JSON list of C-alpha atoms in Angstrom, two decimals:
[
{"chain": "R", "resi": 1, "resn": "UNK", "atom": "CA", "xyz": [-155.28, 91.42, -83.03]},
{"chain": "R", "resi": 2, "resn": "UNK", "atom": "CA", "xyz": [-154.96, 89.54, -86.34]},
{"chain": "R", "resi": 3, "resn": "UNK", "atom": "CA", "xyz": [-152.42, 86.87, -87.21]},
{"chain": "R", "resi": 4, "resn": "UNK", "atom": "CA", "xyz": [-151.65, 88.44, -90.08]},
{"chain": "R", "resi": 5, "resn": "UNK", "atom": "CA", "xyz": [-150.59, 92.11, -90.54]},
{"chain": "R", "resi": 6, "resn": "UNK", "atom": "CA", "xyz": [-152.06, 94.46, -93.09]},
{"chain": "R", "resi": 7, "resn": "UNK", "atom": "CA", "xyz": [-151.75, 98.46, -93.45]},
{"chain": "R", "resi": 8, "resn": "UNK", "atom": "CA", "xyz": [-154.96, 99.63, -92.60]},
{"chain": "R", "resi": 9, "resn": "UNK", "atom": "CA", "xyz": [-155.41, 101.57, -95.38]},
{"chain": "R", "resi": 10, "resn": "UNK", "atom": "CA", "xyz": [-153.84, 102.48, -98.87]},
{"chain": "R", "resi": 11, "resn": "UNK", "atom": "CA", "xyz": [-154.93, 104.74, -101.28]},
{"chain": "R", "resi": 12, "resn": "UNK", "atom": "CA", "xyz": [-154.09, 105.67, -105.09]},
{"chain": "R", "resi": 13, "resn": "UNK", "atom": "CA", "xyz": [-155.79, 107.82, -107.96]},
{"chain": "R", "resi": 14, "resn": "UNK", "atom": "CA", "xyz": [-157.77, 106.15, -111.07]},
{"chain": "R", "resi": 15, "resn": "UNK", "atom": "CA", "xyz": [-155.54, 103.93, -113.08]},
{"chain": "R", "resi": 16, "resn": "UNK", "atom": "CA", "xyz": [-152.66, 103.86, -110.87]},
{"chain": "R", "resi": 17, "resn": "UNK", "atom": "CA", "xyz": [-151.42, 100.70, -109.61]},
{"chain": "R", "resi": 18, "resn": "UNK", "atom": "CA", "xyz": [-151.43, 99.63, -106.04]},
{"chain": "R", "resi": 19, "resn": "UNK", "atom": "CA", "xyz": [-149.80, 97.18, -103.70]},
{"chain": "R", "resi": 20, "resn": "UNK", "atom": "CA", "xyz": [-151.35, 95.95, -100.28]},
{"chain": "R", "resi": 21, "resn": "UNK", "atom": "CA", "xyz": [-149.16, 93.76, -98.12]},
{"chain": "R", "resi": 22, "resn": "UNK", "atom": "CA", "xyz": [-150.20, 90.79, -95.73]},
{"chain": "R", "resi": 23, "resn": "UNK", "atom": "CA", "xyz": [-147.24, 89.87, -93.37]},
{"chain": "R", "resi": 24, "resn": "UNK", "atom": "CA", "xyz": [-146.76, 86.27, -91.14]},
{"chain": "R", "resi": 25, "resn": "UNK", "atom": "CA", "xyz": [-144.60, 83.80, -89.94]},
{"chain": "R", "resi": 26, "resn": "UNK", "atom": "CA", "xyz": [-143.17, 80.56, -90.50]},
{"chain": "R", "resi": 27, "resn": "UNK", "atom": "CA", "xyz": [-146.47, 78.58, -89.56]},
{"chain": "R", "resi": 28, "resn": "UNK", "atom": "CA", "xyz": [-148.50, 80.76, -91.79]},
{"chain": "R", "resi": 29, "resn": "UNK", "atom": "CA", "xyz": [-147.77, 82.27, -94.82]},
{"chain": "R", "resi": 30, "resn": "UNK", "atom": "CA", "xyz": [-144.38, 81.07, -95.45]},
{"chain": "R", "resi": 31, "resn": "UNK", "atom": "CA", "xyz": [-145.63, 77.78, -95.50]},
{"chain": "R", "resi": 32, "resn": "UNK", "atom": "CA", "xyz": [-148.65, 77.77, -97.00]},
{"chain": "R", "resi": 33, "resn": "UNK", "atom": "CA", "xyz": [-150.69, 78.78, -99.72]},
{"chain": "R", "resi": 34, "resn": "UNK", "atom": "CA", "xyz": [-152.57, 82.37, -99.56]},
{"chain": "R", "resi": 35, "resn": "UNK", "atom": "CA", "xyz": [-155.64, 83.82, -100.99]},
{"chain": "R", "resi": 36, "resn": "UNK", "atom": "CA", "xyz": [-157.19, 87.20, -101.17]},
{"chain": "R", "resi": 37, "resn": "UNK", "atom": "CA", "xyz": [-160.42, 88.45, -100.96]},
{"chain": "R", "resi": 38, "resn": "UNK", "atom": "CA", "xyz": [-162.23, 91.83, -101.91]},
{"chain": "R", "resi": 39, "resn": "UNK", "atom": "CA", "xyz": [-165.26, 92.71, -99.56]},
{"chain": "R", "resi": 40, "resn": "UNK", "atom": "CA", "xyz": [-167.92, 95.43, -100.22]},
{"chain": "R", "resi": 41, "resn": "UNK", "atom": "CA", "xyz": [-169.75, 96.60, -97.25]},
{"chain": "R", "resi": 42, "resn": "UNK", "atom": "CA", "xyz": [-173.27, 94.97, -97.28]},
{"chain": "R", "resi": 43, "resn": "UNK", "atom": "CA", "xyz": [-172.14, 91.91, -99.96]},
{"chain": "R", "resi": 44, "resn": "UNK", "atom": "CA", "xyz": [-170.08, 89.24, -99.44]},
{"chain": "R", "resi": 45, "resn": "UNK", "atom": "CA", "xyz": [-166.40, 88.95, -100.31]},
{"chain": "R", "resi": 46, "resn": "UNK", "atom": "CA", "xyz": [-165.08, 87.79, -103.31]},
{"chain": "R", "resi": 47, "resn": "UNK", "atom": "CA", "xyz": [-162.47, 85.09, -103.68]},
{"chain": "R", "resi": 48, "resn": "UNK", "atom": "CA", "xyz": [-159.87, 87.42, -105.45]},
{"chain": "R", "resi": 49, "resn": "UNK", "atom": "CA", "xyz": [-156.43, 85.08, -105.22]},
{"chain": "R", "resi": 50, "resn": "UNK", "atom": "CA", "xyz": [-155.85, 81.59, -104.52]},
{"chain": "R", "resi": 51, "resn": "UNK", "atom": "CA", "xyz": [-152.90, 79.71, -104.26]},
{"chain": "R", "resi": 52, "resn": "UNK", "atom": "CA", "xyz": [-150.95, 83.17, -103.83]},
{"chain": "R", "resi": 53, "resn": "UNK", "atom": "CA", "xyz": [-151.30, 83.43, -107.33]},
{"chain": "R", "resi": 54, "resn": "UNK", "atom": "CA", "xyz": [-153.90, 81.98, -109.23]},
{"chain": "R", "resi": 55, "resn": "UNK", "atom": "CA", "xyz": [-157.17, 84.12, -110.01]},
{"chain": "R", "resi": 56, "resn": "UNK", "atom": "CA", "xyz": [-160.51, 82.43, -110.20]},
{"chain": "R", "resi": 57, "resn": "UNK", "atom": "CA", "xyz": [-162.41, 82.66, -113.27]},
{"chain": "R", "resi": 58, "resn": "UNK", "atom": "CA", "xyz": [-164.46, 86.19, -114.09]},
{"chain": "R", "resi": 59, "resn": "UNK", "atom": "CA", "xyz": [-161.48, 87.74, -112.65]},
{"chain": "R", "resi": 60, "resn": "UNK", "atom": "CA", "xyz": [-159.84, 90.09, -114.23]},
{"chain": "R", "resi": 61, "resn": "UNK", "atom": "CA", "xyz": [-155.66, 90.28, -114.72]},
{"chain": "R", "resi": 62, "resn": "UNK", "atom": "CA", "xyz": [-155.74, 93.84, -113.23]},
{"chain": "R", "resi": 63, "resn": "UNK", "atom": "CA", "xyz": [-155.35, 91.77, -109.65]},
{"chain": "R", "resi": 64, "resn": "UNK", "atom": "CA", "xyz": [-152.41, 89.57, -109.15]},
{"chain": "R", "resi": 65, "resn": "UNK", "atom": "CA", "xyz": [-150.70, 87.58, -106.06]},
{"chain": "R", "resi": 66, "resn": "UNK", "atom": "CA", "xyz": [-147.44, 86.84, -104.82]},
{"chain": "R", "resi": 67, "resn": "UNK", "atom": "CA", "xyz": [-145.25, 85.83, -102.34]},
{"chain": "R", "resi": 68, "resn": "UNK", "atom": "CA", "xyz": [-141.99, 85.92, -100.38]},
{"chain": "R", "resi": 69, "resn": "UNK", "atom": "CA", "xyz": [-141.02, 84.59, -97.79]},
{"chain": "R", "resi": 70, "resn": "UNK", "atom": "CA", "xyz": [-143.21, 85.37, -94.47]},
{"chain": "R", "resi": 71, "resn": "UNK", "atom": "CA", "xyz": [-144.59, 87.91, -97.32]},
{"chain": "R", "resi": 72, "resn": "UNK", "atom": "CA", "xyz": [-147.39, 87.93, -99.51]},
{"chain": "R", "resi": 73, "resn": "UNK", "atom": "CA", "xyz": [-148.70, 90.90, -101.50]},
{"chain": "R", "resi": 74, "resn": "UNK", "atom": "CA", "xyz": [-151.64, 91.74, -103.81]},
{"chain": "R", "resi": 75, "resn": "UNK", "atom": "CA", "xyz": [-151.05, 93.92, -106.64]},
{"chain": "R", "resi": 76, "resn": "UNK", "atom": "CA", "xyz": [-154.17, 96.23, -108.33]},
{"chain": "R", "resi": 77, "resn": "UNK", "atom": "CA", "xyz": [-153.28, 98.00, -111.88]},
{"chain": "R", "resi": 78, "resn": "UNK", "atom": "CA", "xyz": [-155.23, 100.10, -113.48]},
{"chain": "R", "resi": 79, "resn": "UNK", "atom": "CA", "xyz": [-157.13, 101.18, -110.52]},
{"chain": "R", "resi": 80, "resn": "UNK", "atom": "CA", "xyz": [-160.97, 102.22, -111.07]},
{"chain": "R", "resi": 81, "resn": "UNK", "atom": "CA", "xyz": [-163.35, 103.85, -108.71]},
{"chain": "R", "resi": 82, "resn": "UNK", "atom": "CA", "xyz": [-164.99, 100.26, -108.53]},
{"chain": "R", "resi": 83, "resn": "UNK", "atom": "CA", "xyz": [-161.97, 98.83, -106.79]},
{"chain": "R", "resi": 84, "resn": "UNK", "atom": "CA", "xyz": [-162.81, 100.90, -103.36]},
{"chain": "R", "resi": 85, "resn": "UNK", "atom": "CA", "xyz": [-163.14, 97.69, -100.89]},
{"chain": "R", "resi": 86, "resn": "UNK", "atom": "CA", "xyz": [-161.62, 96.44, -97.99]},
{"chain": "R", "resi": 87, "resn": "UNK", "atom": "CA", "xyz": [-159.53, 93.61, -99.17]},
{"chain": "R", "resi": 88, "resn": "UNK", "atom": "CA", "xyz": [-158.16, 90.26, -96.91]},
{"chain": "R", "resi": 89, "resn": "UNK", "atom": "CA", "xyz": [-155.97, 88.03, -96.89]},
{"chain": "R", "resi": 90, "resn": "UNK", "atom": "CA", "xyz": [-156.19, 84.54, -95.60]},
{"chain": "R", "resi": 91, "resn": "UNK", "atom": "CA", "xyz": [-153.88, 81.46, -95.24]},
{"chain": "R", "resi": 92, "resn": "UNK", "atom": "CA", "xyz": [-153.66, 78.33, -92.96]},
{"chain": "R", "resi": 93, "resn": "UNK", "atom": "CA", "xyz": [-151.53, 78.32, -89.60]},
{"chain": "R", "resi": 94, "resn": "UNK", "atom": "CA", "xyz": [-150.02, 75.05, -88.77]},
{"chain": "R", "resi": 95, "resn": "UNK", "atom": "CA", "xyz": [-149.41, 76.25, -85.34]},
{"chain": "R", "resi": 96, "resn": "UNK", "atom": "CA", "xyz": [-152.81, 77.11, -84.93]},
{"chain": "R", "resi": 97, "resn": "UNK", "atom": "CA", "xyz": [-154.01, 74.29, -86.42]},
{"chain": "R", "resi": 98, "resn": "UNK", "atom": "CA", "xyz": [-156.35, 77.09, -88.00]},
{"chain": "R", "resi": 99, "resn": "UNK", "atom": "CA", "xyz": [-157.67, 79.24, -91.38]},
{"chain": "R", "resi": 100, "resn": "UNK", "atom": "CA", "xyz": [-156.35, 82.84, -90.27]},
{"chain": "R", "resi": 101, "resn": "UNK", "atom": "CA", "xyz": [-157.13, 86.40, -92.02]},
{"chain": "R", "resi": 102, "resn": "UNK", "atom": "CA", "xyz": [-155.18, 89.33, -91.83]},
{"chain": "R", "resi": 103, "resn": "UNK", "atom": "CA", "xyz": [-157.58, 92.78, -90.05]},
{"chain": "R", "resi": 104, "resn": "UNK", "atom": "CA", "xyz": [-158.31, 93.77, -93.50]},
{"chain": "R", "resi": 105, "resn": "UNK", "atom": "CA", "xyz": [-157.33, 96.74, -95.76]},
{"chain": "R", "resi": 106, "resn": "UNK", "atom": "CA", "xyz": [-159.33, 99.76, -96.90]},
{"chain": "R", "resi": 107, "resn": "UNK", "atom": "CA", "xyz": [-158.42, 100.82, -100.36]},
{"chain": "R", "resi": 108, "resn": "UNK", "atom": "CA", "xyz": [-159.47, 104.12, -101.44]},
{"chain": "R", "resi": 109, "resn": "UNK", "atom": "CA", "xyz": [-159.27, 105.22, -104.83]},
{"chain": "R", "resi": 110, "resn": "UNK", "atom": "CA", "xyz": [-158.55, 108.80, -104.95]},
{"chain": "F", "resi": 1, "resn": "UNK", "atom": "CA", "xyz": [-175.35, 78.47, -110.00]},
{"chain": "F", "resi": 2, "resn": "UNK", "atom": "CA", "xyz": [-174.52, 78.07, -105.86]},
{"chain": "F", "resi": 3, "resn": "UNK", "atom": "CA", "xyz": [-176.14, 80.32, -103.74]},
{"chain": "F", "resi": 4, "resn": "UNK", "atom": "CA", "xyz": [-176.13, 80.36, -100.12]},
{"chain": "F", "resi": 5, "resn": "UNK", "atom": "CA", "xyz": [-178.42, 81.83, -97.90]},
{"chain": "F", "resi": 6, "resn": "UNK", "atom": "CA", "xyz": [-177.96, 82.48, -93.69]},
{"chain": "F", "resi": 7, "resn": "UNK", "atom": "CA", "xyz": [-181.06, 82.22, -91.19]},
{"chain": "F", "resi": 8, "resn": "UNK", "atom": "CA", "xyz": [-181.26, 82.65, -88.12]},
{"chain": "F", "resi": 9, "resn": "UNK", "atom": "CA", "xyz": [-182.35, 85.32, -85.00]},
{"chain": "F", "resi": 10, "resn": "UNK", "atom": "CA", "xyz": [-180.41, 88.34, -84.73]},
{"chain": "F", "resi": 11, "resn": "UNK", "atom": "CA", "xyz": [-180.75, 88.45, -81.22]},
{"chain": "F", "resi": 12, "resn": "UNK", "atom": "CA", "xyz": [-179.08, 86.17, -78.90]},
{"chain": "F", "resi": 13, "resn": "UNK", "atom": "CA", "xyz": [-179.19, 86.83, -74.91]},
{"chain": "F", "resi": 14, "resn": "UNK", "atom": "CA", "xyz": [-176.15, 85.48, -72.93]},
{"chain": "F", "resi": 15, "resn": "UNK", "atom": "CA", "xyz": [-175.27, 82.35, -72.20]},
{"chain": "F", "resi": 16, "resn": "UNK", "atom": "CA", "xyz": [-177.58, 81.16, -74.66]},
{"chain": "F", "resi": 17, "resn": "UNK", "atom": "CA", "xyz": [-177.14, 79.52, -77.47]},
{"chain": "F", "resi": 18, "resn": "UNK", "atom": "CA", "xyz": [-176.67, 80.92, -81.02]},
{"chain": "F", "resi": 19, "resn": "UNK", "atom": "CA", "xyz": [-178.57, 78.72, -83.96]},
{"chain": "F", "resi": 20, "resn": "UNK", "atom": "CA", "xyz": [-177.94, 79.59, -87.71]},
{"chain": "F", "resi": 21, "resn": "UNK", "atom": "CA", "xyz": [-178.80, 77.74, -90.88]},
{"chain": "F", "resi": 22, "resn": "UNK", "atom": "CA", "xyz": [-177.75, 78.10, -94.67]},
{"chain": "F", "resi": 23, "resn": "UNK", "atom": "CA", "xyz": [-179.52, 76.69, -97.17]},
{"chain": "F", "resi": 24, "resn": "UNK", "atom": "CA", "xyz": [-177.67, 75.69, -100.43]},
{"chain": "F", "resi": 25, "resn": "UNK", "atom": "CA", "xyz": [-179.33, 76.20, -103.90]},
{"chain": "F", "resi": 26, "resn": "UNK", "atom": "CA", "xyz": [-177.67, 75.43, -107.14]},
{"chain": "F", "resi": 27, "resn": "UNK", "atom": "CA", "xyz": [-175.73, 72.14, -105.61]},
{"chain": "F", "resi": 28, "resn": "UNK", "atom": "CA", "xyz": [-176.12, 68.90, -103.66]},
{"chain": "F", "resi": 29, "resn": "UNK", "atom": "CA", "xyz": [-174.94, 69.75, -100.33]},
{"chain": "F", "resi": 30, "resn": "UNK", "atom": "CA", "xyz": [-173.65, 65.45, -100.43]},
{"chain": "F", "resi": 31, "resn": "UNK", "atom": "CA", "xyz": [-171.42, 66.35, -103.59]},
{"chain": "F", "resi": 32, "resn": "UNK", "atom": "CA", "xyz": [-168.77, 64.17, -102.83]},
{"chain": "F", "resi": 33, "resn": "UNK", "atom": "CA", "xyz": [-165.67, 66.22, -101.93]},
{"chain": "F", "resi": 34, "resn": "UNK", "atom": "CA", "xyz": [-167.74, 68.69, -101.10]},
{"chain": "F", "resi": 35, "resn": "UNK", "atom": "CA", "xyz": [-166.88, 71.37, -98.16]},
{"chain": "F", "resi": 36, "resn": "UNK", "atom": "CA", "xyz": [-169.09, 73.79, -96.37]},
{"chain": "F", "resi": 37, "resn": "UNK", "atom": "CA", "xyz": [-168.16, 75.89, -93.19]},
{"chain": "F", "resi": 38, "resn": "UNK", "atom": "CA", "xyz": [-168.87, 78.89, -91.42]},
{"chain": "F", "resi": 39, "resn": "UNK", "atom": "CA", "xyz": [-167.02, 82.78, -91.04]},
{"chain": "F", "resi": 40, "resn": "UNK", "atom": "CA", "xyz": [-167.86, 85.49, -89.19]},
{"chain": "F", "resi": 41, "resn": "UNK", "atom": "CA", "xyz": [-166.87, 89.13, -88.88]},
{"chain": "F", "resi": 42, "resn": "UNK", "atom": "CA", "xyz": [-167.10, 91.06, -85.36]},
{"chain": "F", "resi": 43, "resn": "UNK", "atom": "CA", "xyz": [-168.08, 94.83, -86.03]},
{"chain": "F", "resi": 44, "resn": "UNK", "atom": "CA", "xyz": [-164.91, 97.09, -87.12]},
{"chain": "F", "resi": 45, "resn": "UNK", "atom": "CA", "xyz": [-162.86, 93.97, -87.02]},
{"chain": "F", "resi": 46, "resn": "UNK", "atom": "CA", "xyz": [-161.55, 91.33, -89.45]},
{"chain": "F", "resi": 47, "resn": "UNK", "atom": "CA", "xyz": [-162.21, 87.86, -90.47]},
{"chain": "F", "resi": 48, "resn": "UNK", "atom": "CA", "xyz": [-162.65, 85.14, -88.46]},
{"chain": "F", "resi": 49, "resn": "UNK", "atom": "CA", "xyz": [-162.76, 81.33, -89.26]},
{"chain": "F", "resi": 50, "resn": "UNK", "atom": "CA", "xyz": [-165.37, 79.25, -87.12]},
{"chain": "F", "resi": 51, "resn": "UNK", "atom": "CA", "xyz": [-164.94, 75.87, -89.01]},
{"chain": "F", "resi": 52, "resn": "UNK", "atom": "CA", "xyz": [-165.85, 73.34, -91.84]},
{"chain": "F", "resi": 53, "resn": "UNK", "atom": "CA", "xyz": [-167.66, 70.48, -92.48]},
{"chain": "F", "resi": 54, "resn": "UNK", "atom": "CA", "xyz": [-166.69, 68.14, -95.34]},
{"chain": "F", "resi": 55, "resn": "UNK", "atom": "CA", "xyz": [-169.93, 66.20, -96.93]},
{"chain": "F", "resi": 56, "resn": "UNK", "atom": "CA", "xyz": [-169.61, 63.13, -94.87]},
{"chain": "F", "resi": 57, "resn": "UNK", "atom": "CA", "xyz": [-169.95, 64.80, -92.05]},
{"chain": "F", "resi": 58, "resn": "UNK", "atom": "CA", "xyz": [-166.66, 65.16, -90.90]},
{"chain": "F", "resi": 59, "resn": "UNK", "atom": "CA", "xyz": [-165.50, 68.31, -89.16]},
{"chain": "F", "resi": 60, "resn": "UNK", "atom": "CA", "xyz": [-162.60, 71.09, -88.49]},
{"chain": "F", "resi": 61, "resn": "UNK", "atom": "CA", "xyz": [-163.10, 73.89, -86.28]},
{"chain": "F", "resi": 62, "resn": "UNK", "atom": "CA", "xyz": [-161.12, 77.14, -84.66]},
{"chain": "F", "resi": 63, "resn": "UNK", "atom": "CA", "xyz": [-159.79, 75.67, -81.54]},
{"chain": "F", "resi": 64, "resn": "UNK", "atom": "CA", "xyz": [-160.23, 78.93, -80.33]},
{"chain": "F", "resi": 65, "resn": "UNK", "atom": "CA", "xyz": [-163.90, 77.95, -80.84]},
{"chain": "F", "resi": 66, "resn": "UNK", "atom": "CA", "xyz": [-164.09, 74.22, -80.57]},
{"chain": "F", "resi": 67, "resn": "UNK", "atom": "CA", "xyz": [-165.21, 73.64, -77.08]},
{"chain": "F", "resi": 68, "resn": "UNK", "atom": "CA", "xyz": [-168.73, 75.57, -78.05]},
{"chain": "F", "resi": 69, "resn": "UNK", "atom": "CA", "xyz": [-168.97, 75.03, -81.59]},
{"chain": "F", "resi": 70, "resn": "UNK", "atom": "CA", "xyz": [-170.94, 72.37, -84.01]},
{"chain": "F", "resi": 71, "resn": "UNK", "atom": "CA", "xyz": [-171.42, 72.34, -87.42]},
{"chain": "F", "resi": 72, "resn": "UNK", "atom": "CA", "xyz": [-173.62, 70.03, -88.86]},
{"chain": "F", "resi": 73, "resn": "UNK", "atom": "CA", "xyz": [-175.67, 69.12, -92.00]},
{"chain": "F", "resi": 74, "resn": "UNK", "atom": "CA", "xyz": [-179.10, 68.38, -92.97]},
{"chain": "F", "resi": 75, "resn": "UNK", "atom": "CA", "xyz": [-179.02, 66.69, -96.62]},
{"chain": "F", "resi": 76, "resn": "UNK", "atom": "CA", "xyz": [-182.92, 66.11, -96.54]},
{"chain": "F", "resi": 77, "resn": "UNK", "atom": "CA", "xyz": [-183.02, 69.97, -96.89]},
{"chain": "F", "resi": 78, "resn": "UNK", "atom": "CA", "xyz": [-180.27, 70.65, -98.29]},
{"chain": "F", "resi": 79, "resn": "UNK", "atom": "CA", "xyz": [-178.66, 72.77, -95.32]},
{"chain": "F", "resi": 80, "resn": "UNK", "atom": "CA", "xyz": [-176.21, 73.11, -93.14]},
{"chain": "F", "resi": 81, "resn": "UNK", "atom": "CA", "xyz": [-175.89, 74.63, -89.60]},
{"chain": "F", "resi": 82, "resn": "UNK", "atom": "CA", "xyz": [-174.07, 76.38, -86.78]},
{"chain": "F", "resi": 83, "resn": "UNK", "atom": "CA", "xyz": [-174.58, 75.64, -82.88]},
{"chain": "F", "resi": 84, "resn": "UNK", "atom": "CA", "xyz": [-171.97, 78.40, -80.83]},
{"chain": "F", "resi": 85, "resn": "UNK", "atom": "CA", "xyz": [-172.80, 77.30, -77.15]},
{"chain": "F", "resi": 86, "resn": "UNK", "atom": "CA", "xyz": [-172.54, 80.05, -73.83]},
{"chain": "F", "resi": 87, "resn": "UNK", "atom": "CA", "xyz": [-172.50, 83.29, -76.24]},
{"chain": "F", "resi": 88, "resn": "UNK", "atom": "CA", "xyz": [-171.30, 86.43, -74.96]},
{"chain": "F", "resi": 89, "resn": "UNK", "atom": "CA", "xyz": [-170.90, 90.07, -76.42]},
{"chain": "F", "resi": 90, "resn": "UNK", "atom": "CA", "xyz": [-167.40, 88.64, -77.99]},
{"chain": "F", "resi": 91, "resn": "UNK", "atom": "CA", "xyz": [-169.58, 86.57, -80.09]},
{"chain": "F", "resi": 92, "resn": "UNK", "atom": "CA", "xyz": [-171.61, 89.88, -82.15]},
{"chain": "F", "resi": 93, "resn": "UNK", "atom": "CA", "xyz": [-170.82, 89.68, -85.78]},
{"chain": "F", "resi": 94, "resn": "UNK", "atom": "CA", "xyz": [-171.88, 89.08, -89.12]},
{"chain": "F", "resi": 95, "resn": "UNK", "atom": "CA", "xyz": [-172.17, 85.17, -90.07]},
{"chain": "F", "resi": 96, "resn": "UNK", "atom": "CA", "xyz": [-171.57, 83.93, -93.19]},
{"chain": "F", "resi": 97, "resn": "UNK", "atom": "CA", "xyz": [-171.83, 80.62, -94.88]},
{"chain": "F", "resi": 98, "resn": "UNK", "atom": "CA", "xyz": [-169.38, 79.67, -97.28]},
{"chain": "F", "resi": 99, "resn": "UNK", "atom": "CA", "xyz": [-168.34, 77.37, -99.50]},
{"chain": "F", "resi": 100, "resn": "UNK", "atom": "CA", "xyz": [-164.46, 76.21, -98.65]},
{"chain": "F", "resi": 101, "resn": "UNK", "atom": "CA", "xyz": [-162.23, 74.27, -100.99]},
{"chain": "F", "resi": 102, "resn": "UNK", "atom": "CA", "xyz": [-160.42, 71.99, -98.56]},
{"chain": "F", "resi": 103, "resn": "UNK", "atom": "CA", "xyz": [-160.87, 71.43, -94.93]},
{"chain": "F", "resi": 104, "resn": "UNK", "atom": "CA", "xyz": [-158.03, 73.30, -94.45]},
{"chain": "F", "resi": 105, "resn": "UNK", "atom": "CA", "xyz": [-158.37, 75.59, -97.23]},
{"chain": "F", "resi": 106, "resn": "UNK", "atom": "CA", "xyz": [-158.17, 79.32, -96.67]},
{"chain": "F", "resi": 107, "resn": "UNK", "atom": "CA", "xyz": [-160.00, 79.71, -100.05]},
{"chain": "F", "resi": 108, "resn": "UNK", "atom": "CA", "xyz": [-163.87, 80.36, -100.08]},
{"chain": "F", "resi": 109, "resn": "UNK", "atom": "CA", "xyz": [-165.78, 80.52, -103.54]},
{"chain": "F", "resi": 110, "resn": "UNK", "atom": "CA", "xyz": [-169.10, 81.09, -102.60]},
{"chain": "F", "resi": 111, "resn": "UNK", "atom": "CA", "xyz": [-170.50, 82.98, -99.77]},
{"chain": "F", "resi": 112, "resn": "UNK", "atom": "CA", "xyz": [-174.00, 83.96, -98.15]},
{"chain": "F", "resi": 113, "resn": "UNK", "atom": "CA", "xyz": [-174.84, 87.75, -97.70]},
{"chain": "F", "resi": 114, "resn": "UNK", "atom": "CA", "xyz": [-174.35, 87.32, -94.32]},
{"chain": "F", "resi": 115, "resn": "UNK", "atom": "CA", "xyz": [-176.75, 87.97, -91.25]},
{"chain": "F", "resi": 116, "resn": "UNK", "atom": "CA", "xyz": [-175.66, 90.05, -88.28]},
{"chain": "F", "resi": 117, "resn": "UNK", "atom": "CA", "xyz": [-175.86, 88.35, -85.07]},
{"chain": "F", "resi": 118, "resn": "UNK", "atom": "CA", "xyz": [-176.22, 90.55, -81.67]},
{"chain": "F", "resi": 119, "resn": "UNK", "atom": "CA", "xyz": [-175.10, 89.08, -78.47]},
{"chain": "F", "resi": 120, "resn": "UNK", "atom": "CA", "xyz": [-177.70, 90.88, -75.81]},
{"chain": "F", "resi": 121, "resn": "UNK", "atom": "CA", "xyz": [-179.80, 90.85, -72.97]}
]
């Protein structure tokens, strides 16, 4: 069971826009800066999001992060066939004393 | 450019001992401020942070781990490693080497491809 709680899946048709949730607590999330993460099966994942909402370079604006609260979210627009990943995120627990993911979430795009 | 790159057997009997390397191309692994730590991925499941190592030599691990972890680093080849002590079947997954940006970062830049790790007798 993960620290973090994400749907296990979501799904949306080409060029739609999607949301994927990543819930916590105090010690986590609301506390702490988040990042996201897009993983392929067979490659490694990609650094998506830092700082909840800050995008790396070579990433495009189609992804963006945010947060409230115990909350955060990643947003997708413009949703291509490309995007179909399993997508995590990740913060620091100060309870825990420990880097903590949420269980990951399977995007299909329809 | 960074690359990173895991070694290590996939097979690891019980109780044993599991040894990985990654080597780091593209970079000094003695950059000063420089981070490198270990992640791992149990089949069907999510994420899982084992630890980091800053340059010096300094380290930060799961203390869900910590009793049967090491991380340490090798600067004469450029690599860095990961000791997990007493393995059981709770410790199958894919390992990857990565490239934090803090020691208590949850943001990783670069990663290996990952190796798959079996815990079996």
């Amino acid at each position: 069971q993960s620290v973090l709680t994400q749907p296990p899946s979501v799904s949306a048709a080409p060029g739609q826009k999607v949301t994927i949730s990543c819930s916590g607590s105090s010690s986590n999330i609301e506390n702490n800066y988040v990042s996201w993460y897009q993983h392929l099966p067979g490659t490694a994942p990609k650094l998506l999001i830092y700082d909840i909402d800050k995008r790396p370079s070579g990433i495009p604006d189609r992804f963006s992060g945010s947060k409230s609260g115990t909350s955060a979210t990643l947003g997708i627009t413009g949703l291509q066939t490309g995007d179909e990943a399993d997508y995590y995120c990740g913060t620091w627990d100060s309870s825990l004393s420990a880097v903590v993911f949420g269980g990951g979430t399977k995007l299909t795009v329809l | 450019q960074l690359q990173l790159q895991e070694a290590g057997p996939g097979l690891v009997k019980p109780s044993e001992t599991l040894s990985l390397t990654c080597t780091v191309s593209g970079v000094s692994i003695s950059s000063t401020n420089s981070y490198w730590g270990w992640i791992r991925q149990p089949p069907g499941k999510g994420l899982e942070w084992i630890g980091n190592m800053y340059y010096s030599g300094t380290t930060y691990y799961n203390p869900s781990l910590k009793n049967r972890v090491t991380i340490s680093v090798d600067t004469s080849k450029n690599q860095f490693s990961l000791r997990l002590s007493s393995v059981t079947a709770a410790d199958t997954a894919v390992y990857y080497c990565t490239r934090p940006w803090g020691s208590y970062s949850p943001s990783f830049d670069s990663w290996g491809q990952g190796t798959l790790v079996t815990v079996s007798s």
